[in-house]
Short mmCIF file of C-alpha atoms in Angstrom, two decimals:
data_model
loop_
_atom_site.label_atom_id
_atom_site.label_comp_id
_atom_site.label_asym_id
_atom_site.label_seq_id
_atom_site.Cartn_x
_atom_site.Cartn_y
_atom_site.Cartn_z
CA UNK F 1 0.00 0.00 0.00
CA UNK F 2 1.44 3.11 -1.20
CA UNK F 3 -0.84 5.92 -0.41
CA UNK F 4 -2.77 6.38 2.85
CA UNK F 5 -5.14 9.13 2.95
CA UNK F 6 -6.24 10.87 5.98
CA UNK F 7 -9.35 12.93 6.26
CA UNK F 8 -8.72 15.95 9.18
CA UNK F 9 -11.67 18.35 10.51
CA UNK F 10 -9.12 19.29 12.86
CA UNK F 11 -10.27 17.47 15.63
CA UNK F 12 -8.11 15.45 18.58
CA UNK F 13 -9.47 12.16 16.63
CA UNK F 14 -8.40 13.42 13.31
CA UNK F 15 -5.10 14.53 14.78
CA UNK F 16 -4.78 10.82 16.42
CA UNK F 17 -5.43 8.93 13.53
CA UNK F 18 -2.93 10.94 11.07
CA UNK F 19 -0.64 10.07 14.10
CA UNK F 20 -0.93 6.57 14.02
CA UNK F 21 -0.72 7.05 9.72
CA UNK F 22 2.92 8.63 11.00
CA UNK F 23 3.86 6.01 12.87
CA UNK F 24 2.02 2.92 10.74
CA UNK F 25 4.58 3.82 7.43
CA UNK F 26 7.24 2.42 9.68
CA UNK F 27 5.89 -0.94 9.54
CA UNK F 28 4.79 -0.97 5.74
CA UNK F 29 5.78 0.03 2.59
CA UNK F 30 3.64 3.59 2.30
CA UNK F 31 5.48 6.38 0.28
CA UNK F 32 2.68 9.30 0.28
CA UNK F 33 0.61 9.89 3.28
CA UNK F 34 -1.86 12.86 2.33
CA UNK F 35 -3.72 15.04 4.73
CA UNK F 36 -7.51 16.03 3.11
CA UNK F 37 -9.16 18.63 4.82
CA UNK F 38 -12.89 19.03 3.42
CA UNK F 39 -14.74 22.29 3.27
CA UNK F 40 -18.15 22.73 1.90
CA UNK F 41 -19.79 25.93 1.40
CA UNK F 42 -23.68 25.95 -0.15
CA UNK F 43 -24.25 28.35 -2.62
CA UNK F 44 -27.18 29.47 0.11
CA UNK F 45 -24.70 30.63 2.00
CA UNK F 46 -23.17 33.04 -0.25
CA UNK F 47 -26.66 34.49 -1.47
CA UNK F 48 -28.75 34.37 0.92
CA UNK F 49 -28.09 36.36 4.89
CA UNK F 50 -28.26 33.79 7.57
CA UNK F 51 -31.25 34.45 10.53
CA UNK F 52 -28.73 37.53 11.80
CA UNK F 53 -28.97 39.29 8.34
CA UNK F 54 -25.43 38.27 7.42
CA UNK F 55 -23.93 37.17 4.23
CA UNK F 56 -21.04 34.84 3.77
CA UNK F 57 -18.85 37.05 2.12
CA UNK F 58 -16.10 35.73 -0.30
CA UNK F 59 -13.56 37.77 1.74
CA UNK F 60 -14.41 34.96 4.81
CA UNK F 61 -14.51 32.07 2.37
CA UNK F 62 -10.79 32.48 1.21
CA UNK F 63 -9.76 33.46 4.93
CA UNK F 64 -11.15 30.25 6.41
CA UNK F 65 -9.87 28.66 3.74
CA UNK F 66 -6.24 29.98 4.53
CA UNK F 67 -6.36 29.21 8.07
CA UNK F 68 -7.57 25.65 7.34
CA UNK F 69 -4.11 25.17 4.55
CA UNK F 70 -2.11 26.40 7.06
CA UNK F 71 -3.54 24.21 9.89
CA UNK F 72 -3.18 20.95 7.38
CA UNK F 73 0.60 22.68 7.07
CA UNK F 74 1.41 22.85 10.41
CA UNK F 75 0.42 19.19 11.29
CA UNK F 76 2.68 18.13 8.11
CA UNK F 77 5.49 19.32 9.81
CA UNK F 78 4.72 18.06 13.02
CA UNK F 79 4.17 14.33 11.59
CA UNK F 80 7.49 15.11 9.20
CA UNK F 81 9.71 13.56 12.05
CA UNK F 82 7.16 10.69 13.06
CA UNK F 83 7.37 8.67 9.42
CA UNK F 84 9.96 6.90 7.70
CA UNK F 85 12.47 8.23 5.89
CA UNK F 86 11.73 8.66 2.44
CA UNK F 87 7.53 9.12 2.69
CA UNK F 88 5.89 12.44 1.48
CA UNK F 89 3.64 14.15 3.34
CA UNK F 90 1.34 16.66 0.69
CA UNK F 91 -1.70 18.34 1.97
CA UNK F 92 -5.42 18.74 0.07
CA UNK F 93 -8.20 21.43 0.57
CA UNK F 94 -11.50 19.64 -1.33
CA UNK F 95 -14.51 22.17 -1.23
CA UNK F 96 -16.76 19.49 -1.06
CA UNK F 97 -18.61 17.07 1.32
CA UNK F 98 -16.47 14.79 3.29
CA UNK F 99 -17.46 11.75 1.78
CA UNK F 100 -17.15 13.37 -2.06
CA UNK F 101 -14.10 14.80 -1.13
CA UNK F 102 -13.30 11.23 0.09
CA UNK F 103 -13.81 9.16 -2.49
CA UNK F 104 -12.32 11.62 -5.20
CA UNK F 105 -9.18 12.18 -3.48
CA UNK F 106 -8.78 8.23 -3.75
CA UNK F 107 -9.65 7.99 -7.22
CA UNK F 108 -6.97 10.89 -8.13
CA UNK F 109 -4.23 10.46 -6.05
CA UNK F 110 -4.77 6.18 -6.41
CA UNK F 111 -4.98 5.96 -2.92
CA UNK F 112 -4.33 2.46 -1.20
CA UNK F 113 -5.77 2.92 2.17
CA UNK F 114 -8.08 5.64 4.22
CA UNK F 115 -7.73 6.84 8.02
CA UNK F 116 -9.87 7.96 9.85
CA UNK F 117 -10.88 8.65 13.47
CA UNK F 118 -13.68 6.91 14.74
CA UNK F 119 -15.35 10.92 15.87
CA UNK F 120 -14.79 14.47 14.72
CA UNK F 121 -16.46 17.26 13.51
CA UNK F 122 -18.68 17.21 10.29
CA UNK F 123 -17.61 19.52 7.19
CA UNK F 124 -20.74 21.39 6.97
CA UNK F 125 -20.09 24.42 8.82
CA UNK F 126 -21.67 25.49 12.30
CA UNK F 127 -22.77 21.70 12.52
CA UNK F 128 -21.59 19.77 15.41
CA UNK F 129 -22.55 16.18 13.90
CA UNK F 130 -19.34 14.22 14.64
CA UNK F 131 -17.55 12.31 12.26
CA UNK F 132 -18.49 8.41 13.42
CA UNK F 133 -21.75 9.18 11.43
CA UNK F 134 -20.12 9.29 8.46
CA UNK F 135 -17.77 6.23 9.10
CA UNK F 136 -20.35 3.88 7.81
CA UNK F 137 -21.15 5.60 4.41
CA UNK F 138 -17.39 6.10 4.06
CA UNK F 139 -16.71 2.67 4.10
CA UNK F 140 -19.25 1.37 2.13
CA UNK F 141 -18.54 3.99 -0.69
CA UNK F 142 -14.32 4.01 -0.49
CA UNK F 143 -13.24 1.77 -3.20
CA UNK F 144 -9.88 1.05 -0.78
CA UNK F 145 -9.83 -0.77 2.87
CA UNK F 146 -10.81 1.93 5.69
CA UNK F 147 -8.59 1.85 9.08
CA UNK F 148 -10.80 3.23 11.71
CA UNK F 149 -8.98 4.41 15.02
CA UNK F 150 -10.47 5.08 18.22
CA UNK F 151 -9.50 8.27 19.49
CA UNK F 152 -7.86 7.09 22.61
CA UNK F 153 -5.40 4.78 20.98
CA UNK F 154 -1.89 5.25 20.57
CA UNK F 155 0.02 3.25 18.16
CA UNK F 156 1.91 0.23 18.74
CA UNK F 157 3.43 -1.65 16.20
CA UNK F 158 1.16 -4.60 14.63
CA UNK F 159 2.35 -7.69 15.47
CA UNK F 160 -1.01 -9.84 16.01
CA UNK F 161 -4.27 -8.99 13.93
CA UNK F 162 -7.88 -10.93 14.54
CA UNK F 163 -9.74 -11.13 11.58
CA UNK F 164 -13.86 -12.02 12.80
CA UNK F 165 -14.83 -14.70 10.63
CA UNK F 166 -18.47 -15.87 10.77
CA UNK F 167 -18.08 -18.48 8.46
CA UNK F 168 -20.69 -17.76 5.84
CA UNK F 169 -19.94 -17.96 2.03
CA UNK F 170 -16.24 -17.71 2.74
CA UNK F 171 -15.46 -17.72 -0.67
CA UNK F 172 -17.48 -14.32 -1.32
CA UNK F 173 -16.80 -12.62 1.33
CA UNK F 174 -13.43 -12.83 2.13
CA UNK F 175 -10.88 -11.03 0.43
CA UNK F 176 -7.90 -12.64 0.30
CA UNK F 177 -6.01 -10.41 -1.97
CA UNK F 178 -6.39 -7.74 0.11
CA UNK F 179 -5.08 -10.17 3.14
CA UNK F 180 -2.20 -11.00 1.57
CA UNK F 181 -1.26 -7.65 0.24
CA UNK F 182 -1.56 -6.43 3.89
CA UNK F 183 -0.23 -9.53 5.71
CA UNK F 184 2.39 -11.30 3.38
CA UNK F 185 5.33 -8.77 3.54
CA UNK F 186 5.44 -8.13 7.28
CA UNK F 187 5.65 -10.40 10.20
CA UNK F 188 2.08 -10.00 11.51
CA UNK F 189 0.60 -13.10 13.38
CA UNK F 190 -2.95 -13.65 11.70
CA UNK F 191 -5.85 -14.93 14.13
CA UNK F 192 -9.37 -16.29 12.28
CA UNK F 193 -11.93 -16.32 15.59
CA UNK F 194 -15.13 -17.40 15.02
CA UNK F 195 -17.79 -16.72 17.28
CA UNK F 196 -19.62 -19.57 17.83
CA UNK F 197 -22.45 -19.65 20.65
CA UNK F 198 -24.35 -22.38 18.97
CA UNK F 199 -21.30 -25.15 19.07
CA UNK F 200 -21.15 -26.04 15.41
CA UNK F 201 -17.25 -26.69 15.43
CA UNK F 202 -17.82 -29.36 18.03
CA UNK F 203 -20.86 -31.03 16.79
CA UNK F 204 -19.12 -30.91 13.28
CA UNK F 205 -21.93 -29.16 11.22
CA UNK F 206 -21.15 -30.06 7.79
CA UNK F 207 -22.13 -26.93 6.25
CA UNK F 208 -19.84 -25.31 8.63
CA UNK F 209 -16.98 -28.19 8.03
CA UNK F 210 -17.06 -27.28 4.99
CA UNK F 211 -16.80 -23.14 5.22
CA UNK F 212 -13.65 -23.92 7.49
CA UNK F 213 -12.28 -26.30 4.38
CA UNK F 214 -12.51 -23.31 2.12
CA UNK F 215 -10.72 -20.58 4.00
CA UNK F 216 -8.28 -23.19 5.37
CA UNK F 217 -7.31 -23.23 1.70
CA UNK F 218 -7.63 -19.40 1.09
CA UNK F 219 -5.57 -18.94 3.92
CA UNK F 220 -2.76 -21.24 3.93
CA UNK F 221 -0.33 -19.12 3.00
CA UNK F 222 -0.88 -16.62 6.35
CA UNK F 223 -0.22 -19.72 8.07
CA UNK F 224 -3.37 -18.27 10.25
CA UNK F 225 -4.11 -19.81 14.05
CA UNK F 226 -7.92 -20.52 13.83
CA UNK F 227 -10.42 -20.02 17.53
CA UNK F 228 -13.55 -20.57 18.15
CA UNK F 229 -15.55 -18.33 20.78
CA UNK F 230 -18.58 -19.34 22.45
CA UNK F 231 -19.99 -16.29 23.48
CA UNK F 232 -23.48 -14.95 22.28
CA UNK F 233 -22.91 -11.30 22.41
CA UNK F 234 -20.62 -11.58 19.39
CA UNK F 235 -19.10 -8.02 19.17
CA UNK F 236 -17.73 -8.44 22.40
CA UNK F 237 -16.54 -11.64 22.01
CA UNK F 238 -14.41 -10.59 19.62
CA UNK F 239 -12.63 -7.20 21.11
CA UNK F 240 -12.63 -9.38 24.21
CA UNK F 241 -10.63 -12.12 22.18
CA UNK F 242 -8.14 -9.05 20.73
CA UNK F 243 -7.54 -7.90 24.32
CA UNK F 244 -7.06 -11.22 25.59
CA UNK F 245 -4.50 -12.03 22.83
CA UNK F 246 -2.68 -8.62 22.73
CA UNK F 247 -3.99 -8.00 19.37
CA UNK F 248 -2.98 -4.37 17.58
CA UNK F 249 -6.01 -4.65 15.22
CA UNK F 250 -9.11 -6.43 14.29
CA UNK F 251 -9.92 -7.11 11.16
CA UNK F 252 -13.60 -6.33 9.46
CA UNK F 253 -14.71 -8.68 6.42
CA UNK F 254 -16.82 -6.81 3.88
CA UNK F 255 -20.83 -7.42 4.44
CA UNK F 256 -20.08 -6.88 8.54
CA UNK F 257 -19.91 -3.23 8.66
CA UNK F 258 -23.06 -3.74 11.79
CA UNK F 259 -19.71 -4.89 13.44
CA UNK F 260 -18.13 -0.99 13.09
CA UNK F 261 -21.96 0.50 13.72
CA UNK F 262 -22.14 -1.77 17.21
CA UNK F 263 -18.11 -0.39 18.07
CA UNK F 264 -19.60 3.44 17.02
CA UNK F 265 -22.63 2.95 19.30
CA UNK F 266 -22.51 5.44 22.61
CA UNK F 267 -22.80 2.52 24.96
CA UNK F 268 -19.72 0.53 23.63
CA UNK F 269 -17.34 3.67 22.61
CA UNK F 270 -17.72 4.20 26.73
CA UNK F 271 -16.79 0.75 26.94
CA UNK F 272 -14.20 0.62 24.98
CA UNK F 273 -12.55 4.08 26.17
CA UNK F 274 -11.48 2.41 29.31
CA UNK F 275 -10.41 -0.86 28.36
CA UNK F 276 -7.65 -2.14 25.41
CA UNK F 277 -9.58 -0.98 22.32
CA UNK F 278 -7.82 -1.90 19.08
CA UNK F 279 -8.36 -0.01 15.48
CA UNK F 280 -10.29 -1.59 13.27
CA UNK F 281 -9.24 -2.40 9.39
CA UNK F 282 -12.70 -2.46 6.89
CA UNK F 283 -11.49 -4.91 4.05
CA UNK F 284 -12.95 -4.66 0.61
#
């Protein structure tokens, strides 16, 4: 993965997860890291006076814009001394929506990968929606895989990744390009846990004997350890299982993006703030 692209409203999140970007191209083989701030104005807002009678002038548009270049400036020098030697750093201003100004940056700068923090503050202005609410719709629309880091974690360097595995059509859902592209290069240990509350695994299910037979083969390679989990409350099974193991991520199949909505949810983000939360890598 050459490219990573990392989406900043300027937030502590935002800030975080261009951190852990930094600090990440010392463990793969990244040469441009690019920092996309996203600024939307409606035309509205430049013809019409707000409910105080005052117009957006143009004036204010190029000054905000200024101050947002030079913020995006300021934190490429800061993370200029956190990445390997020999990465870029460049810096974008998109005056678009977030998730437009997401997916276009990928498709022109052929970006491999996308950052984000798991909160943060929308790009519509004066609008304090955070950023986790457009996690999901980023995902699903990024053609690339999606890293999405919580904003209390601090890097450490990936040595053992869980991948959830519900074993269900194996062979469509799981991407094992994308695996191997991630996994193959660099020593990272690679642990398949199913969560299994039903005991299928013991009572040999043959539909489920057979699931396990396919990504056995698909994953052969990885040289993957394989656990089973009997819990019922599956999304805690499984960040339970990456604490328990010392895990540095877990890894997200495509079609289980209820997985990243259930981590997003008020409840668990409490949860998780106070115990060994782990980012989490949306596969495509």
């Amino acid at each position: 993965m050459k490219t990573y692209l990392v989406p900043i409203d300027f937030s502590e999140a935002a800030f975080n997860a261009a951190d852990y970007a930094a600090h990440l191209s010392k463990q793969t083989d990244v040469t441009h890291i690019i920092l996309m701030n996203a600024y939307y104005i409606s035309s509205y807002e430049t013809l019409l006076p707000d409910p105080n009678m005052l117009m957006l002038r143009e004036e204010e548009i190029e000054e905000n814009a200024a101050d947002r270049l030079k913020g995006l400036n300021n934190l490429k020098q800061r993370l200029q001394s956190e990445v390997r030697e020999g990465v870029t750093i460049t810096t974008r201003l998109n005056r678009s929506h977030l998730l437009r100004a997401v997916v276009d940056t990928v498709a022109n700068e052929h970006a491999d990968l996308v950052i984000l923090g798991s909160i943060g503050n929308s790009t519509v202005r004066e609008n304090n929606e955070g950023i986790g609410s457009h996690v999901i719709k980023i995902s699903k629309a990024c053609p690339v895989p999606v890293i999405v880091v919580q904003p209390d974690y601090r890097y450490q360097p990936i040595h053992k990744a869980v991948v959830a595995c519900d074993f269900k059509r194996v062979k469509e859902n799981l991407p094992t390009e994308a695996l191997h592209k991630l996994l193959s290069k660099y020593p990272i240990k690679l642990l398949v846990v199913n969560v299994d509350p039903k005991g299928k695994h013991a009572y040999a299910d043959a539909q489920q004997m057979a699931e396990e037979t396919a990504l056995h083969a698909m994953l052969k390679d990885l040289k993957p350890e394989y656990h089973y989990i009997t819990q019922p409350e599956v999304i805690r099974g499984v960040l339970d299982f990456a604490a328990n193991h010392n895990a540095q991520m877990v890894i997200a199949l495509p079609h289980t993006y209820s997985f990243l909505q259930s981590i997003l949810h008020d409840s668990i983000s409490k949860q998780l703030a106070t115990s060994s939360s782990v980012p989490v890598l949306l596969l495509k």
